[in-house]
Amino acid sequence: MLTLLATSTGAAVTGRPVVVLDPGHDLNANTETEPIGPGSSTRKIKDGGGTHGVVSGLREADLNLAVALRLRTLLERAGIDVVMTRTRTVGTSIGNIARARIANRAHARLFLRIHADGSTDPSVRGTHTLYPAYRRGWTDDVYAESKRAAGIVQRALRSSLGFPDRGLQERSDYTGFNWADVPVILVELGFMTNPTEDRELARPAVRERAALGLCRGTLRFLVLPSGRC
Ligand SMILES: [Zn+2]
């Protein structure tokens, strides 16, 4: 991976845009708490640990990482410098402030968080993308661009993955959003608690489609028409 000395415009010394990929969770949950935004007295646990495949038994953290690593390759080929919040699934989750700080330090043009969802209802399925709600002092500087990114990436991901479209969702309670000083979105690829989507997401060909959709959406958001995924 390249060593990045990013400038305030999000262009690294290489002159290429920087994208930070954040594969959600890790091997172990982290039940320590952290404030949900700068100066907030409301605290949430750092990481509940994620979901797992109801049929495959796969851990969400492993799925998220597999898609992120494939996406890294695609983005680098398209001329993007990629920074990862983690490249292995081996330890206790660092929590969401730490993840946001990695993106802030890199002056990311996009902080792309990759997750899969879980529900107590196994029939719930589909792809959706979350972005930060507007709050002055926390997300006012990244709200509009995050919302724009969410729409573009959701559309590209949905069309390449082919799961039902659950659309976009604004969230005011996501620590990793409220601490971000760069445009940030969180994609929920599908539901690992839905047997159909769990089986699909366990297949390498489907993960490849997920990575392709995320790559296309990212390039469209960055307005890099010359870049190809
Ligand atoms: Zn998750």
Short mmCIF file of C-alpha atoms and ligand atoms in Angstrom, two decimals:
data_model
loop_
_atom_site.label_atom_id
_atom_site.label_comp_id
_atom_site.label_asym_id
_atom_site.label_seq_id
_atom_site.Cartn_x
_atom_site.Cartn_y
_atom_site.Cartn_z
CA MET A 1 0.00 0.00 0.00
CA LEU A 2 1.16 3.50 -0.74
CA THR A 3 2.27 5.80 2.02
CA LEU A 4 -0.10 8.72 1.90
CA LEU A 5 0.61 12.32 2.77
CA ALA A 6 -2.78 13.68 1.89
CA THR A 7 -3.41 17.36 1.27
CA SER A 8 -6.47 19.27 2.39
CA THR A 9 -8.14 18.68 -0.95
CA GLY A 10 -8.05 14.92 -0.56
CA ALA A 11 -5.43 14.47 -3.22
CA ALA A 12 -2.45 12.54 -1.98
CA VAL A 13 1.10 13.46 -2.91
CA THR A 14 0.57 11.08 -5.79
CA GLY A 15 -2.08 13.53 -7.08
CA ARG A 16 -4.71 10.80 -6.95
CA PRO A 17 -7.94 10.94 -4.94
CA VAL A 18 -8.03 9.02 -1.68
CA VAL A 19 -10.88 6.69 -0.68
CA VAL A 20 -10.98 5.09 2.77
CA LEU A 21 -12.62 1.67 2.91
CA ASP A 22 -13.99 0.53 6.25
CA PRO A 23 -14.93 -3.15 6.42
CA GLY A 24 -17.29 -3.25 9.38
CA HIS A 25 -16.53 -5.06 12.65
CA ASP A 26 -13.64 -7.40 13.44
CA LEU A 27 -13.14 -10.83 15.01
CA ASN A 28 -14.40 -9.65 18.41
CA ALA A 29 -16.98 -7.10 19.53
CA ASN A 30 -15.85 -4.15 21.65
CA THR A 31 -18.22 -3.36 24.51
CA GLU A 32 -16.36 -0.26 25.68
CA THR A 33 -18.38 2.90 25.06
CA GLU A 34 -17.58 6.11 23.20
CA PRO A 35 -19.49 9.40 22.69
CA ILE A 36 -21.70 9.33 19.58
CA GLY A 37 -20.38 12.74 18.49
CA PRO A 38 -17.80 15.33 19.52
CA GLY A 39 -18.72 16.69 22.97
CA SER A 40 -21.74 14.41 23.33
CA SER A 41 -22.79 12.94 26.68
CA THR A 42 -24.60 10.15 24.82
CA ARG A 43 -22.41 7.09 24.57
CA LYS A 44 -22.74 3.86 22.59
CA ILE A 45 -20.70 0.68 22.62
CA LYS A 46 -17.80 0.72 20.22
CA ASP A 47 -18.88 -2.33 18.22
CA GLY A 48 -21.64 -4.88 18.80
CA GLY A 49 -19.82 -7.38 16.61
CA GLY A 50 -22.09 -7.62 13.59
CA THR A 51 -24.34 -10.38 12.31
CA HIS A 52 -23.69 -13.79 10.75
CA GLY A 53 -25.08 -15.92 7.94
CA VAL A 54 -28.16 -17.87 8.94
CA VAL A 55 -27.37 -20.62 6.41
CA SER A 56 -23.67 -20.15 5.66
CA GLY A 57 -22.60 -19.51 9.26
CA LEU A 58 -20.23 -16.86 7.88
CA ARG A 59 -19.21 -13.95 10.05
CA GLU A 60 -20.26 -10.50 8.78
CA ALA A 61 -16.76 -9.17 9.49
CA ASP A 62 -15.29 -11.68 7.02
CA LEU A 63 -17.82 -10.88 4.31
CA ASN A 64 -17.26 -7.14 4.72
CA LEU A 65 -13.50 -7.58 4.45
CA ALA A 66 -13.67 -9.87 1.41
CA VAL A 67 -15.73 -7.30 -0.50
CA ALA A 68 -13.51 -4.43 0.66
CA LEU A 69 -10.29 -6.15 -0.42
CA ARG A 70 -11.72 -6.86 -3.85
CA LEU A 71 -12.97 -3.27 -4.09
CA ARG A 72 -9.52 -1.99 -3.12
CA THR A 73 -8.02 -3.76 -6.12
CA LEU A 74 -10.66 -2.37 -8.48
CA LEU A 75 -10.29 1.19 -7.20
CA GLU A 76 -6.50 1.12 -7.36
CA ARG A 77 -6.68 -0.07 -10.95
CA ALA A 78 -8.99 2.88 -11.65
CA GLY A 79 -6.43 5.35 -10.29
CA ILE A 80 -7.64 5.79 -6.71
CA ASP A 81 -5.41 5.63 -3.63
CA VAL A 82 -7.08 3.37 -1.07
CA VAL A 83 -6.63 3.37 2.70
CA MET A 84 -8.15 0.49 4.68
CA THR A 85 -9.29 0.70 8.31
CA ARG A 86 -8.34 -2.97 8.61
CA THR A 87 -6.98 -5.69 6.32
CA ARG A 88 -7.47 -8.72 8.55
CA THR A 89 -10.13 -10.14 10.87
CA VAL A 90 -8.02 -11.01 13.88
CA GLY A 91 -8.70 -8.81 16.87
CA THR A 92 -11.05 -6.64 18.86
CA SER A 93 -12.85 -3.93 16.89
CA ILE A 94 -11.20 -0.53 17.18
CA GLY A 95 -14.57 1.24 17.41
CA ASN A 96 -16.14 3.93 15.27
CA ILE A 97 -14.31 7.07 16.39
CA ALA A 98 -11.04 5.39 15.48
CA ARG A 99 -12.42 4.43 12.09
CA ALA A 100 -13.59 7.97 11.39
CA ARG A 101 -10.21 9.37 12.44
CA ILE A 102 -8.47 7.19 9.87
CA ALA A 103 -10.69 8.69 7.17
CA ASN A 104 -10.20 12.23 8.49
CA ARG A 105 -6.43 11.90 8.64
CA ALA A 106 -6.35 10.60 5.06
CA HIS A 107 -8.51 13.55 3.89
CA ALA A 108 -10.64 10.97 2.12
CA ARG A 109 -12.81 12.10 -0.75
CA LEU A 110 -15.13 9.30 0.39
CA PHE A 111 -15.24 7.25 3.59
CA LEU A 112 -17.01 4.07 2.45
CA ARG A 113 -18.18 1.75 5.19
CA ILE A 114 -19.10 -1.79 4.14
CA HIS A 115 -21.56 -3.91 6.12
CA ALA A 116 -24.25 -6.56 5.81
CA ASP A 117 -27.44 -6.46 7.81
CA GLY A 118 -29.30 -8.74 10.17
CA SER A 119 -32.93 -8.94 11.28
CA THR A 120 -35.03 -11.08 13.58
CA ASP A 121 -37.36 -11.52 10.59
CA PRO A 122 -35.72 -13.87 8.06
CA SER A 123 -37.93 -12.58 5.24
CA VAL A 124 -36.42 -9.08 5.42
CA ARG A 125 -33.98 -8.56 2.54
CA GLY A 126 -32.48 -6.02 0.19
CA THR A 127 -29.70 -3.47 -0.17
CA HIS A 128 -29.69 -0.07 1.48
CA THR A 129 -27.28 2.78 2.08
CA LEU A 130 -27.07 5.01 5.13
CA TYR A 131 -25.71 8.53 5.40
CA PRO A 132 -25.45 11.08 8.24
CA ALA A 133 -28.39 13.22 9.27
CA TYR A 134 -27.75 16.96 9.33
CA ARG A 135 -26.51 18.31 12.64
CA ARG A 136 -24.74 21.64 12.96
CA GLY A 137 -21.23 21.24 14.35
CA TRP A 138 -21.11 17.54 13.57
CA THR A 139 -22.20 16.76 10.03
CA ASP A 140 -23.12 20.11 8.46
CA ASP A 141 -19.83 20.11 6.54
CA VAL A 142 -20.32 16.65 5.03
CA TYR A 143 -24.10 16.25 4.86
CA ALA A 144 -24.77 17.27 1.26
CA GLU A 145 -21.88 15.36 -0.28
CA SER A 146 -22.62 12.29 1.85
CA LYS A 147 -26.23 12.30 0.72
CA ARG A 148 -25.16 12.68 -2.91
CA ALA A 149 -22.69 9.80 -2.54
CA ALA A 150 -25.33 7.60 -0.90
CA GLY A 151 -27.73 8.03 -3.80
CA ILE A 152 -25.12 7.33 -6.45
CA VAL A 153 -23.55 4.35 -4.71
CA GLN A 154 -26.89 2.78 -3.73
CA ARG A 155 -28.05 2.92 -7.36
CA ALA A 156 -24.84 1.36 -8.70
CA LEU A 157 -24.69 -1.30 -5.99
CA ARG A 158 -28.31 -2.26 -6.37
CA SER A 159 -28.08 -2.62 -10.12
CA SER A 160 -24.93 -4.76 -9.99
CA LEU A 161 -26.01 -6.93 -7.04
CA GLY A 162 -29.66 -7.31 -8.05
CA PHE A 163 -31.11 -7.48 -4.54
CA PRO A 164 -34.32 -5.56 -3.70
CA ASP A 165 -33.89 -1.81 -3.28
CA ARG A 166 -34.41 -0.64 0.30
CA GLY A 167 -33.29 2.84 -0.60
CA LEU A 168 -31.50 5.39 1.56
CA GLN A 169 -31.67 6.10 5.27
CA GLU A 170 -30.50 9.11 7.28
CA ARG A 171 -28.99 8.33 10.68
CA SER A 172 -28.23 10.74 13.51
CA ASP A 173 -27.01 8.04 15.91
CA TYR A 174 -24.02 6.58 14.07
CA THR A 175 -20.78 7.41 15.87
CA GLY A 176 -18.72 6.80 12.74
CA PHE A 177 -20.81 9.38 10.88
CA ASN A 178 -20.82 12.06 13.54
CA TRP A 179 -17.05 12.01 13.96
CA ALA A 180 -16.34 12.09 10.21
CA ASP A 181 -15.02 15.30 8.67
CA VAL A 182 -15.18 13.81 5.18
CA PRO A 183 -18.14 12.55 3.10
CA VAL A 184 -19.27 9.25 4.60
CA ILE A 185 -21.75 6.51 3.73
CA LEU A 186 -22.44 3.00 5.02
CA VAL A 187 -23.71 0.34 2.64
CA GLU A 188 -25.68 -2.65 3.87
CA LEU A 189 -25.08 -5.11 1.05
CA GLY A 190 -27.96 -7.41 2.01
CA PHE A 191 -29.33 -9.41 4.93
CA MET A 192 -27.30 -12.34 6.19
CA THR A 193 -30.39 -13.40 8.16
CA ASN A 194 -32.27 -13.93 4.88
CA PRO A 195 -31.41 -17.43 3.54
CA THR A 196 -31.43 -16.31 -0.11
CA GLU A 197 -29.18 -13.30 0.36
CA ASP A 198 -26.89 -15.16 2.76
CA ARG A 199 -26.33 -17.94 0.20
CA GLU A 200 -25.74 -15.36 -2.52
CA LEU A 201 -23.29 -13.26 -0.50
CA ALA A 202 -21.26 -16.39 0.28
CA ARG A 203 -20.51 -16.82 -3.45
CA PRO A 204 -17.31 -15.23 -4.80
CA ALA A 205 -19.08 -14.20 -8.03
CA VAL A 206 -21.69 -12.27 -6.08
CA ARG A 207 -19.06 -10.58 -3.92
CA GLU A 208 -17.34 -9.56 -7.13
CA ARG A 209 -20.58 -7.98 -8.33
CA ALA A 210 -20.88 -6.13 -5.03
CA ALA A 211 -17.33 -4.80 -5.36
CA LEU A 212 -17.96 -3.78 -8.98
CA GLY A 213 -21.10 -1.87 -8.06
CA LEU A 214 -19.31 -0.08 -5.23
CA CYS A 215 -16.41 0.77 -7.54
CA ARG A 216 -18.70 2.17 -10.24
CA GLY A 217 -20.66 4.19 -7.72
CA THR A 218 -17.49 5.58 -6.17
CA LEU A 219 -16.07 6.68 -9.53
CA ARG A 220 -19.37 8.31 -10.47
CA PHE A 221 -19.46 10.17 -7.18
CA LEU A 222 -15.88 11.36 -7.65
CA VAL A 223 -16.72 12.35 -11.24
CA LEU A 224 -13.89 10.34 -12.72
CA PRO A 225 -15.44 9.34 -16.02
CA SER A 226 -12.08 8.16 -17.35
CA GLY A 227 -11.75 5.62 -14.57
CA ARG A 228 -13.09 2.15 -15.29
CA CYS A 229 -13.89 -0.62 -12.85
ZN ZN B 1 -22.43 -4.53 10.42
#
